[in-house]
Amino acid sequence: QAVQFWVDNSAAMQFSSHGESKQHRAAIIALALAILLNQAGERVGTSDGALPPQTGRAQISALAQAVARPASHDFGTANTEGLIPNSLAVLVSDFFGDLAALRDTVTRAAGQQVRGVLLIVLDPQELHFPFQGRTLFESMAGSLRHESQKADDLREPYFEALKERKAQVANLAQSLGWQFFMHSTDQPATGALLDLYHALEYRR
């Protein structure tokens, strides 16, 4: 069985409020999952086709380099051009990017009989919105800026928007027979790792 990974390496994924970025946590979870799958005899690689699925320690080392490489654009879009029909896909991101692009990407993959998992990784600040008073919000790449004199007023609209985005990603996965999980970087990575492993084990 081939299992192919995409880990969002965009600037937004570099955000951290407590020391570990979303991208670092996403890469750790993906790599740990790949090691477990490799030990079980599965082939692992990247969804863009740059690292075709293979087994072995050298493949794990190459995958570690691939998922840890940062990018400068604000938000990520999954590259699944290299997905093999009837394989398994693991896409890990905050999914704050273009939802239409994600929908097209995952729908095309499902059309190739690719089954998969979407894991959304968020920072606790993004989940709890602790901001008050005058606050300057700026995207990690600096292309988006918004200054609020009273950030408290943004809390409820923000929570509604976040809830809607999570629901949209979860509904997309469900509609195509994929699975959806969410992980916060202030929680142990083992929980997300076990969720993904069991989900793929069920589908293999």
JSON list of C-alpha atoms in Angstrom, two decimals:
[
{"chain": "A", "resi": 1, "resn": "GLN", "atom": "CA", "xyz": [0.00, 0.00, 0.00]},
{"chain": "A", "resi": 2, "resn": "ALA", "atom": "CA", "xyz": [1.26, 3.48, -0.89]},
{"chain": "A", "resi": 3, "resn": "VAL", "atom": "CA", "xyz": [0.68, 6.30, 1.62]},
{"chain": "A", "resi": 4, "resn": "GLN", "atom": "CA", "xyz": [1.50, 9.79, 0.36]},
{"chain": "A", "resi": 5, "resn": "PHE", "atom": "CA", "xyz": [1.89, 12.90, 2.50]},
{"chain": "A", "resi": 6, "resn": "TRP", "atom": "CA", "xyz": [1.41, 16.64, 2.11]},
{"chain": "A", "resi": 7, "resn": "VAL", "atom": "CA", "xyz": [2.43, 18.85, 5.04]},
{"chain": "A", "resi": 8, "resn": "ASP", "atom": "CA", "xyz": [1.58, 22.53, 4.62]},
{"chain": "A", "resi": 9, "resn": "ASN", "atom": "CA", "xyz": [4.84, 24.50, 4.77]},
{"chain": "A", "resi": 10, "resn": "SER", "atom": "CA", "xyz": [3.34, 27.97, 4.23]},
{"chain": "A", "resi": 11, "resn": "ALA", "atom": "CA", "xyz": [4.20, 31.02, 6.31]},
{"chain": "A", "resi": 12, "resn": "ALA", "atom": "CA", "xyz": [0.90, 30.73, 8.22]},
{"chain": "A", "resi": 13, "resn": "MET", "atom": "CA", "xyz": [2.04, 27.35, 9.51]},
{"chain": "A", "resi": 14, "resn": "GLN", "atom": "CA", "xyz": [5.12, 28.96, 11.09]},
{"chain": "A", "resi": 15, "resn": "PHE", "atom": "CA", "xyz": [2.91, 30.68, 13.68]},
{"chain": "A", "resi": 16, "resn": "SER", "atom": "CA", "xyz": [3.46, 29.77, 17.32]},
{"chain": "A", "resi": 17, "resn": "SER", "atom": "CA", "xyz": [2.28, 31.31, 20.57]},
{"chain": "A", "resi": 18, "resn": "HIS", "atom": "CA", "xyz": [4.17, 28.91, 22.85]},
{"chain": "A", "resi": 19, "resn": "GLY", "atom": "CA", "xyz": [7.42, 27.77, 21.22]},
{"chain": "A", "resi": 20, "resn": "GLU", "atom": "CA", "xyz": [6.43, 25.05, 18.72]},
{"chain": "A", "resi": 21, "resn": "SER", "atom": "CA", "xyz": [5.06, 26.11, 15.36]},
{"chain": "A", "resi": 22, "resn": "LYS", "atom": "CA", "xyz": [2.11, 24.47, 13.65]},
{"chain": "A", "resi": 23, "resn": "GLN", "atom": "CA", "xyz": [4.41, 23.42, 10.81]},
{"chain": "A", "resi": 24, "resn": "HIS", "atom": "CA", "xyz": [6.89, 21.73, 13.15]},
{"chain": "A", "resi": 25, "resn": "ARG", "atom": "CA", "xyz": [4.13, 19.82, 14.92]},
{"chain": "A", "resi": 26, "resn": "ALA", "atom": "CA", "xyz": [2.53, 18.84, 11.60]},
{"chain": "A", "resi": 27, "resn": "ALA", "atom": "CA", "xyz": [5.87, 17.56, 10.30]},
{"chain": "A", "resi": 28, "resn": "ILE", "atom": "CA", "xyz": [6.53, 15.59, 13.50]},
{"chain": "A", "resi": 29, "resn": "ILE", "atom": "CA", "xyz": [3.13, 13.88, 13.34]},
{"chain": "A", "resi": 30, "resn": "ALA", "atom": "CA", "xyz": [3.49, 13.08, 9.63]},
{"chain": "A", "resi": 31, "resn": "LEU", "atom": "CA", "xyz": [7.00, 11.72, 10.03]},
{"chain": "A", "resi": 32, "resn": "ALA", "atom": "CA", "xyz": [6.10, 9.60, 13.06]},
{"chain": "A", "resi": 33, "resn": "LEU", "atom": "CA", "xyz": [3.17, 8.17, 11.12]},
{"chain": "A", "resi": 34, "resn": "ALA", "atom": "CA", "xyz": [5.41, 7.44, 8.14]},
{"chain": "A", "resi": 35, "resn": "ILE", "atom": "CA", "xyz": [7.86, 5.58, 10.40]},
{"chain": "A", "resi": 36, "resn": "LEU", "atom": "CA", "xyz": [5.07, 3.41, 11.80]},
{"chain": "A", "resi": 37, "resn": "LEU", "atom": "CA", "xyz": [3.75, 2.68, 8.32]},
{"chain": "A", "resi": 38, "resn": "ASN", "atom": "CA", "xyz": [7.23, 1.91, 7.01]},
{"chain": "A", "resi": 39, "resn": "GLN", "atom": "CA", "xyz": [7.79, -0.54, 9.85]},
{"chain": "A", "resi": 40, "resn": "ALA", "atom": "CA", "xyz": [4.53, -2.22, 8.86]},
{"chain": "A", "resi": 41, "resn": "GLY", "atom": "CA", "xyz": [5.84, -2.68, 5.32]},
{"chain": "A", "resi": 42, "resn": "GLU", "atom": "CA", "xyz": [3.94, 0.17, 3.67]},
{"chain": "A", "resi": 43, "resn": "ARG", "atom": "CA", "xyz": [5.50, 2.46, 1.07]},
{"chain": "A", "resi": 44, "resn": "VAL", "atom": "CA", "xyz": [5.55, 6.18, 1.94]},
{"chain": "A", "resi": 45, "resn": "GLY", "atom": "CA", "xyz": [6.20, 9.28, -0.14]},
{"chain": "A", "resi": 46, "resn": "THR", "atom": "CA", "xyz": [4.94, 12.77, -0.94]},
{"chain": "A", "resi": 47, "resn": "SER", "atom": "CA", "xyz": [1.68, 13.63, -2.67]},
{"chain": "A", "resi": 48, "resn": "ASP", "atom": "CA", "xyz": [3.38, 15.93, -5.20]},
{"chain": "A", "resi": 49, "resn": "GLY", "atom": "CA", "xyz": [5.28, 13.04, -6.76]},
{"chain": "A", "resi": 50, "resn": "ALA", "atom": "CA", "xyz": [8.71, 14.50, -5.90]},
{"chain": "A", "resi": 51, "resn": "LEU", "atom": "CA", "xyz": [9.32, 11.56, -3.55]},
{"chain": "A", "resi": 52, "resn": "PRO", "atom": "CA", "xyz": [7.61, 8.46, -5.00]},
{"chain": "A", "resi": 53, "resn": "PRO", "atom": "CA", "xyz": [6.44, 5.92, -2.40]},
{"chain": "A", "resi": 54, "resn": "GLN", "atom": "CA", "xyz": [9.18, 3.56, -1.25]},
{"chain": "A", "resi": 55, "resn": "THR", "atom": "CA", "xyz": [10.18, 1.67, 1.90]},
{"chain": "A", "resi": 56, "resn": "GLY", "atom": "CA", "xyz": [13.38, 1.89, 3.91]},
{"chain": "A", "resi": 57, "resn": "ARG", "atom": "CA", "xyz": [15.31, 4.18, 6.23]},
{"chain": "A", "resi": 58, "resn": "ALA", "atom": "CA", "xyz": [16.67, 6.30, 3.39]},
{"chain": "A", "resi": 59, "resn": "GLN", "atom": "CA", "xyz": [13.09, 7.04, 2.31]},
{"chain": "A", "resi": 60, "resn": "ILE", "atom": "CA", "xyz": [12.19, 8.18, 5.83]},
{"chain": "A", "resi": 61, "resn": "SER", "atom": "CA", "xyz": [15.21, 10.52, 5.85]},
{"chain": "A", "resi": 62, "resn": "ALA", "atom": "CA", "xyz": [14.19, 11.97, 2.48]},
{"chain": "A", "resi": 63, "resn": "LEU", "atom": "CA", "xyz": [10.60, 12.40, 3.68]},
{"chain": "A", "resi": 64, "resn": "ALA", "atom": "CA", "xyz": [11.82, 14.20, 6.82]},
{"chain": "A", "resi": 65, "resn": "GLN", "atom": "CA", "xyz": [13.62, 16.74, 4.64]},
{"chain": "A", "resi": 66, "resn": "ALA", "atom": "CA", "xyz": [10.62, 17.14, 2.35]},
{"chain": "A", "resi": 67, "resn": "VAL", "atom": "CA", "xyz": [8.06, 17.87, 5.09]},
{"chain": "A", "resi": 68, "resn": "ALA", "atom": "CA", "xyz": [10.33, 20.26, 7.01]},
{"chain": "A", "resi": 69, "resn": "ARG", "atom": "CA", "xyz": [11.09, 22.62, 4.11]},
{"chain": "A", "resi": 70, "resn": "PRO", "atom": "CA", "xyz": [9.51, 26.08, 4.78]},
{"chain": "A", "resi": 71, "resn": "ALA", "atom": "CA", "xyz": [7.89, 28.31, 2.15]},
{"chain": "A", "resi": 72, "resn": "SER", "atom": "CA", "xyz": [7.25, 32.06, 1.99]},
{"chain": "A", "resi": 73, "resn": "HIS", "atom": "CA", "xyz": [3.65, 32.25, 0.74]},
{"chain": "A", "resi": 74, "resn": "ASP", "atom": "CA", "xyz": [0.95, 33.08, 3.31]},
{"chain": "A", "resi": 75, "resn": "PHE", "atom": "CA", "xyz": [-1.31, 30.04, 2.98]},
{"chain": "A", "resi": 76, "resn": "GLY", "atom": "CA", "xyz": [-0.79, 26.57, 1.58]},
{"chain": "A", "resi": 77, "resn": "THR", "atom": "CA", "xyz": [-2.58, 24.63, -1.14]},
{"chain": "A", "resi": 78, "resn": "ALA", "atom": "CA", "xyz": [-2.15, 20.88, -1.25]},
{"chain": "A", "resi": 79, "resn": "ASN", "atom": "CA", "xyz": [-0.13, 19.59, -4.19]},
{"chain": "A", "resi": 80, "resn": "THR", "atom": "CA", "xyz": [-1.50, 16.15, -5.05]},
{"chain": "A", "resi": 81, "resn": "GLU", "atom": "CA", "xyz": [-0.31, 15.88, -8.65]},
{"chain": "A", "resi": 82, "resn": "GLY", "atom": "CA", "xyz": [1.74, 12.80, -7.80]},
{"chain": "A", "resi": 83, "resn": "LEU", "atom": "CA", "xyz": [-0.95, 10.77, -6.06]},
{"chain": "A", "resi": 84, "resn": "ILE", "atom": "CA", "xyz": [-1.11, 7.16, -7.23]},
{"chain": "A", "resi": 85, "resn": "PRO", "atom": "CA", "xyz": [-4.60, 5.78, -7.96]},
{"chain": "A", "resi": 86, "resn": "ASN", "atom": "CA", "xyz": [-5.94, 3.59, -5.14]},
{"chain": "A", "resi": 87, "resn": "SER", "atom": "CA", "xyz": [-3.35, 4.93, -2.69]},
{"chain": "A", "resi": 88, "resn": "LEU", "atom": "CA", "xyz": [-3.87, 6.62, 0.68]},
{"chain": "A", "resi": 89, "resn": "ALA", "atom": "CA", "xyz": [-3.29, 10.34, 1.26]},
{"chain": "A", "resi": 90, "resn": "VAL", "atom": "CA", "xyz": [-2.52, 12.28, 4.44]},
{"chain": "A", "resi": 91, "resn": "LEU", "atom": "CA", "xyz": [-2.95, 16.05, 4.15]},
{"chain": "A", "resi": 92, "resn": "VAL", "atom": "CA", "xyz": [-1.89, 18.15, 7.16]},
{"chain": "A", "resi": 93, "resn": "SER", "atom": "CA", "xyz": [-2.52, 21.90, 7.37]},
{"chain": "A", "resi": 94, "resn": "ASP", "atom": "CA", "xyz": [-4.39, 24.64, 9.20]},
{"chain": "A", "resi": 95, "resn": "PHE", "atom": "CA", "xyz": [-6.56, 24.75, 6.05]},
{"chain": "A", "resi": 96, "resn": "PHE", "atom": "CA", "xyz": [-6.80, 28.54, 6.22]},
{"chain": "A", "resi": 97, "resn": "GLY", "atom": "CA", "xyz": [-6.07, 28.77, 2.50]},
{"chain": "A", "resi": 98, "resn": "ASP", "atom": "CA", "xyz": [-8.39, 28.73, -0.49]},
{"chain": "A", "resi": 99, "resn": "LEU", "atom": "CA", "xyz": [-11.21, 26.32, 0.35]},
{"chain": "A", "resi": 100, "resn": "ALA", "atom": "CA", "xyz": [-12.28, 26.00, -3.30]},
{"chain": "A", "resi": 101, "resn": "ALA", "atom": "CA", "xyz": [-8.75, 24.86, -4.24]},
{"chain": "A", "resi": 102, "resn": "LEU", "atom": "CA", "xyz": [-8.79, 22.31, -1.42]},
{"chain": "A", "resi": 103, "resn": "ARG", "atom": "CA", "xyz": [-12.18, 21.04, -2.56]},
{"chain": "A", "resi": 104, "resn": "ASP", "atom": "CA", "xyz": [-10.98, 20.65, -6.15]},
{"chain": "A", "resi": 105, "resn": "THR", "atom": "CA", "xyz": [-7.78, 18.92, -5.06]},
{"chain": "A", "resi": 106, "resn": "VAL", "atom": "CA", "xyz": [-9.44, 16.41, -2.75]},
{"chain": "A", "resi": 107, "resn": "THR", "atom": "CA", "xyz": [-12.30, 15.75, -5.18]},
{"chain": "A", "resi": 108, "resn": "ARG", "atom": "CA", "xyz": [-9.84, 14.94, -7.97]},
{"chain": "A", "resi": 109, "resn": "ALA", "atom": "CA", "xyz": [-7.96, 12.61, -5.65]},
{"chain": "A", "resi": 110, "resn": "ALA", "atom": "CA", "xyz": [-11.15, 10.82, -4.64]},
{"chain": "A", "resi": 111, "resn": "GLY", "atom": "CA", "xyz": [-11.94, 10.43, -8.35]},
{"chain": "A", "resi": 112, "resn": "GLN", "atom": "CA", "xyz": [-8.72, 8.41, -8.64]},
{"chain": "A", "resi": 113, "resn": "GLN", "atom": "CA", "xyz": [-9.99, 6.12, -5.87]},
{"chain": "A", "resi": 114, "resn": "VAL", "atom": "CA", "xyz": [-7.55, 7.73, -3.44]},
{"chain": "A", "resi": 115, "resn": "ARG", "atom": "CA", "xyz": [-8.76, 7.52, 0.15]},
{"chain": "A", "resi": 116, "resn": "GLY", "atom": "CA", "xyz": [-7.38, 9.81, 2.77]},
{"chain": "A", "resi": 117, "resn": "VAL", "atom": "CA", "xyz": [-7.30, 11.83, 5.94]},
{"chain": "A", "resi": 118, "resn": "LEU", "atom": "CA", "xyz": [-7.36, 15.58, 6.55]},
{"chain": "A", "resi": 119, "resn": "LEU", "atom": "CA", "xyz": [-5.67, 16.73, 9.77]},
{"chain": "A", "resi": 120, "resn": "ILE", "atom": "CA", "xyz": [-6.13, 20.36, 10.77]},
{"chain": "A", "resi": 121, "resn": "VAL", "atom": "CA", "xyz": [-3.39, 21.65, 13.10]},
{"chain": "A", "resi": 122, "resn": "LEU", "atom": "CA", "xyz": [-4.05, 24.85, 15.06]},
{"chain": "A", "resi": 123, "resn": "ASP", "atom": "CA", "xyz": [-2.28, 26.93, 17.69]},
{"chain": "A", "resi": 124, "resn": "PRO", "atom": "CA", "xyz": [-4.11, 27.41, 21.03]},
{"chain": "A", "resi": 125, "resn": "GLN", "atom": "CA", "xyz": [-4.31, 31.17, 20.39]},
{"chain": "A", "resi": 126, "resn": "GLU", "atom": "CA", "xyz": [-6.22, 30.43, 17.20]},
{"chain": "A", "resi": 127, "resn": "LEU", "atom": "CA", "xyz": [-8.64, 28.30, 19.17]},
{"chain": "A", "resi": 128, "resn": "HIS", "atom": "CA", "xyz": [-9.15, 30.66, 22.12]},
{"chain": "A", "resi": 129, "resn": "PHE", "atom": "CA", "xyz": [-8.61, 34.18, 20.68]},
{"chain": "A", "resi": 130, "resn": "PRO", "atom": "CA", "xyz": [-7.19, 35.79, 23.87]},
{"chain": "A", "resi": 131, "resn": "PHE", "atom": "CA", "xyz": [-6.79, 39.27, 22.33]},
{"chain": "A", "resi": 132, "resn": "GLN", "atom": "CA", "xyz": [-8.18, 42.44, 23.92]},
{"chain": "A", "resi": 133, "resn": "GLY", "atom": "CA", "xyz": [-8.01, 46.18, 23.31]},
{"chain": "A", "resi": 134, "resn": "ARG", "atom": "CA", "xyz": [-5.89, 47.70, 20.54]},
{"chain": "A", "resi": 135, "resn": "THR", "atom": "CA", "xyz": [-4.37, 44.85, 18.51]},
{"chain": "A", "resi": 136, "resn": "LEU", "atom": "CA", "xyz": [-2.57, 44.65, 15.19]},
{"chain": "A", "resi": 137, "resn": "PHE", "atom": "CA", "xyz": [-3.25, 41.41, 13.34]},
{"chain": "A", "resi": 138, "resn": "GLU", "atom": "CA", "xyz": [-0.76, 40.59, 10.59]},
{"chain": "A", "resi": 139, "resn": "SER", "atom": "CA", "xyz": [-0.27, 37.49, 8.46]},
{"chain": "A", "resi": 140, "resn": "MET", "atom": "CA", "xyz": [3.04, 35.68, 8.88]},
{"chain": "A", "resi": 141, "resn": "ALA", "atom": "CA", "xyz": [4.22, 36.70, 5.40]},
{"chain": "A", "resi": 142, "resn": "GLY", "atom": "CA", "xyz": [3.09, 40.29, 5.99]},
{"chain": "A", "resi": 143, "resn": "SER", "atom": "CA", "xyz": [0.66, 40.53, 3.07]},
{"chain": "A", "resi": 144, "resn": "LEU", "atom": "CA", "xyz": [-2.43, 40.94, 5.28]},
{"chain": "A", "resi": 145, "resn": "ARG", "atom": "CA", "xyz": [-2.85, 43.49, 8.09]},
{"chain": "A", "resi": 146, "resn": "HIS", "atom": "CA", "xyz": [-5.79, 44.56, 10.22]},
{"chain": "A", "resi": 147, "resn": "GLU", "atom": "CA", "xyz": [-5.66, 46.89, 13.21]},
{"chain": "A", "resi": 148, "resn": "SER", "atom": "CA", "xyz": [-8.50, 46.81, 15.72]},
{"chain": "A", "resi": 149, "resn": "GLN", "atom": "CA", "xyz": [-9.03, 49.31, 18.53]},
{"chain": "A", "resi": 150, "resn": "LYS", "atom": "CA", "xyz": [-11.15, 46.78, 20.38]},
{"chain": "A", "resi": 151, "resn": "ALA", "atom": "CA", "xyz": [-10.19, 43.21, 19.58]},
{"chain": "A", "resi": 152, "resn": "ASP", "atom": "CA", "xyz": [-12.83, 41.94, 22.01]},
{"chain": "A", "resi": 153, "resn": "ASP", "atom": "CA", "xyz": [-15.49, 42.85, 19.44]},
{"chain": "A", "resi": 154, "resn": "LEU", "atom": "CA", "xyz": [-13.92, 40.45, 16.96]},
{"chain": "A", "resi": 155, "resn": "ARG", "atom": "CA", "xyz": [-14.03, 37.42, 19.24]},
{"chain": "A", "resi": 156, "resn": "GLU", "atom": "CA", "xyz": [-17.51, 36.13, 18.43]},
{"chain": "A", "resi": 157, "resn": "PRO", "atom": "CA", "xyz": [-17.31, 36.75, 14.65]},
{"chain": "A", "resi": 158, "resn": "TYR", "atom": "CA", "xyz": [-13.91, 35.04, 14.68]},
{"chain": "A", "resi": 159, "resn": "PHE", "atom": "CA", "xyz": [-15.25, 32.00, 16.53]},
{"chain": "A", "resi": 160, "resn": "GLU", "atom": "CA", "xyz": [-18.13, 31.76, 14.06]},
{"chain": "A", "resi": 161, "resn": "ALA", "atom": "CA", "xyz": [-15.77, 31.96, 11.10]},
{"chain": "A", "resi": 162, "resn": "LEU", "atom": "CA", "xyz": [-13.45, 29.34, 12.60]},
{"chain": "A", "resi": 163, "resn": "LYS", "atom": "CA", "xyz": [-16.35, 27.04, 13.38]},
{"chain": "A", "resi": 164, "resn": "GLU", "atom": "CA", "xyz": [-17.63, 27.38, 9.82]},
{"chain": "A", "resi": 165, "resn": "ARG", "atom": "CA", "xyz": [-14.20, 26.69, 8.31]},
{"chain": "A", "resi": 166, "resn": "LYS", "atom": "CA", "xyz": [-13.71, 23.53, 10.42]},
{"chain": "A", "resi": 167, "resn": "ALA", "atom": "CA", "xyz": [-17.21, 22.36, 9.48]},
{"chain": "A", "resi": 168, "resn": "GLN", "atom": "CA", "xyz": [-16.53, 22.97, 5.77]},
{"chain": "A", "resi": 169, "resn": "VAL", "atom": "CA", "xyz": [-13.31, 20.94, 5.84]},
{"chain": "A", "resi": 170, "resn": "ALA", "atom": "CA", "xyz": [-14.93, 18.16, 7.88]},
{"chain": "A", "resi": 171, "resn": "ASN", "atom": "CA", "xyz": [-17.96, 18.03, 5.55]},
{"chain": "A", "resi": 172, "resn": "LEU", "atom": "CA", "xyz": [-15.68, 17.90, 2.51]},
{"chain": "A", "resi": 173, "resn": "ALA", "atom": "CA", "xyz": [-13.85, 14.91, 3.94]},
{"chain": "A", "resi": 174, "resn": "GLN", "atom": "CA", "xyz": [-17.06, 13.14, 4.91]},
{"chain": "A", "resi": 175, "resn": "SER", "atom": "CA", "xyz": [-18.69, 13.74, 1.51]},
{"chain": "A", "resi": 176, "resn": "LEU", "atom": "CA", "xyz": [-15.82, 11.95, -0.24]},
{"chain": "A", "resi": 177, "resn": "GLY", "atom": "CA", "xyz": [-15.40, 9.11, 2.22]},
{"chain": "A", "resi": 178, "resn": "TRP", "atom": "CA", "xyz": [-12.28, 10.63, 3.78]},
{"chain": "A", "resi": 179, "resn": "GLN", "atom": "CA", "xyz": [-11.73, 11.25, 7.49]},
{"chain": "A", "resi": 180, "resn": "PHE", "atom": "CA", "xyz": [-11.12, 14.50, 9.36]},
{"chain": "A", "resi": 181, "resn": "PHE", "atom": "CA", "xyz": [-9.29, 15.16, 12.62]},
{"chain": "A", "resi": 182, "resn": "MET", "atom": "CA", "xyz": [-8.24, 18.30, 14.49]},
{"chain": "A", "resi": 183, "resn": "HIS", "atom": "CA", "xyz": [-5.16, 18.81, 16.66]},
{"chain": "A", "resi": 184, "resn": "SER", "atom": "CA", "xyz": [-3.98, 21.69, 18.86]},
{"chain": "A", "resi": 185, "resn": "THR", "atom": "CA", "xyz": [-0.23, 22.18, 19.32]},
{"chain": "A", "resi": 186, "resn": "ASP", "atom": "CA", "xyz": [-0.59, 22.47, 23.09]},
{"chain": "A", "resi": 187, "resn": "GLN", "atom": "CA", "xyz": [-1.79, 18.85, 23.21]},
{"chain": "A", "resi": 188, "resn": "PRO", "atom": "CA", "xyz": [0.42, 15.73, 23.00]},
{"chain": "A", "resi": 189, "resn": "ALA", "atom": "CA", "xyz": [1.20, 14.74, 19.42]},
{"chain": "A", "resi": 190, "resn": "THR", "atom": "CA", "xyz": [0.54, 11.09, 20.26]},
{"chain": "A", "resi": 191, "resn": "GLY", "atom": "CA", "xyz": [-3.23, 11.62, 20.21]},
{"chain": "A", "resi": 192, "resn": "ALA", "atom": "CA", "xyz": [-3.24, 12.83, 16.61]},
{"chain": "A", "resi": 193, "resn": "LEU", "atom": "CA", "xyz": [-0.71, 10.16, 15.63]},
{"chain": "A", "resi": 194, "resn": "LEU", "atom": "CA", "xyz": [-2.91, 7.36, 16.97]},
{"chain": "A", "resi": 195, "resn": "ASP", "atom": "CA", "xyz": [-6.02, 8.84, 15.31]},
{"chain": "A", "resi": 196, "resn": "LEU", "atom": "CA", "xyz": [-4.31, 8.90, 11.93]},
{"chain": "A", "resi": 197, "resn": "TYR", "atom": "CA", "xyz": [-2.73, 5.47, 12.28]},
{"chain": "A", "resi": 198, "resn": "HIS", "atom": "CA", "xyz": [-6.00, 3.81, 13.23]},
{"chain": "A", "resi": 199, "resn": "ALA", "atom": "CA", "xyz": [-7.83, 5.63, 10.44]},
{"chain": "A", "resi": 200, "resn": "LEU", "atom": "CA", "xyz": [-5.33, 4.38, 7.85]},
{"chain": "A", "resi": 201, "resn": "GLU", "atom": "CA", "xyz": [-5.20, 0.91, 9.38]},
{"chain": "A", "resi": 202, "resn": "TYR", "atom": "CA", "xyz": [-8.97, 0.68, 8.93]},
{"chain": "A", "resi": 203, "resn": "ARG", "atom": "CA", "xyz": [-8.67, 1.69, 5.27]},
{"chain": "A", "resi": 204, "resn": "ARG", "atom": "CA", "xyz": [-5.71, -0.49, 4.31]}
]
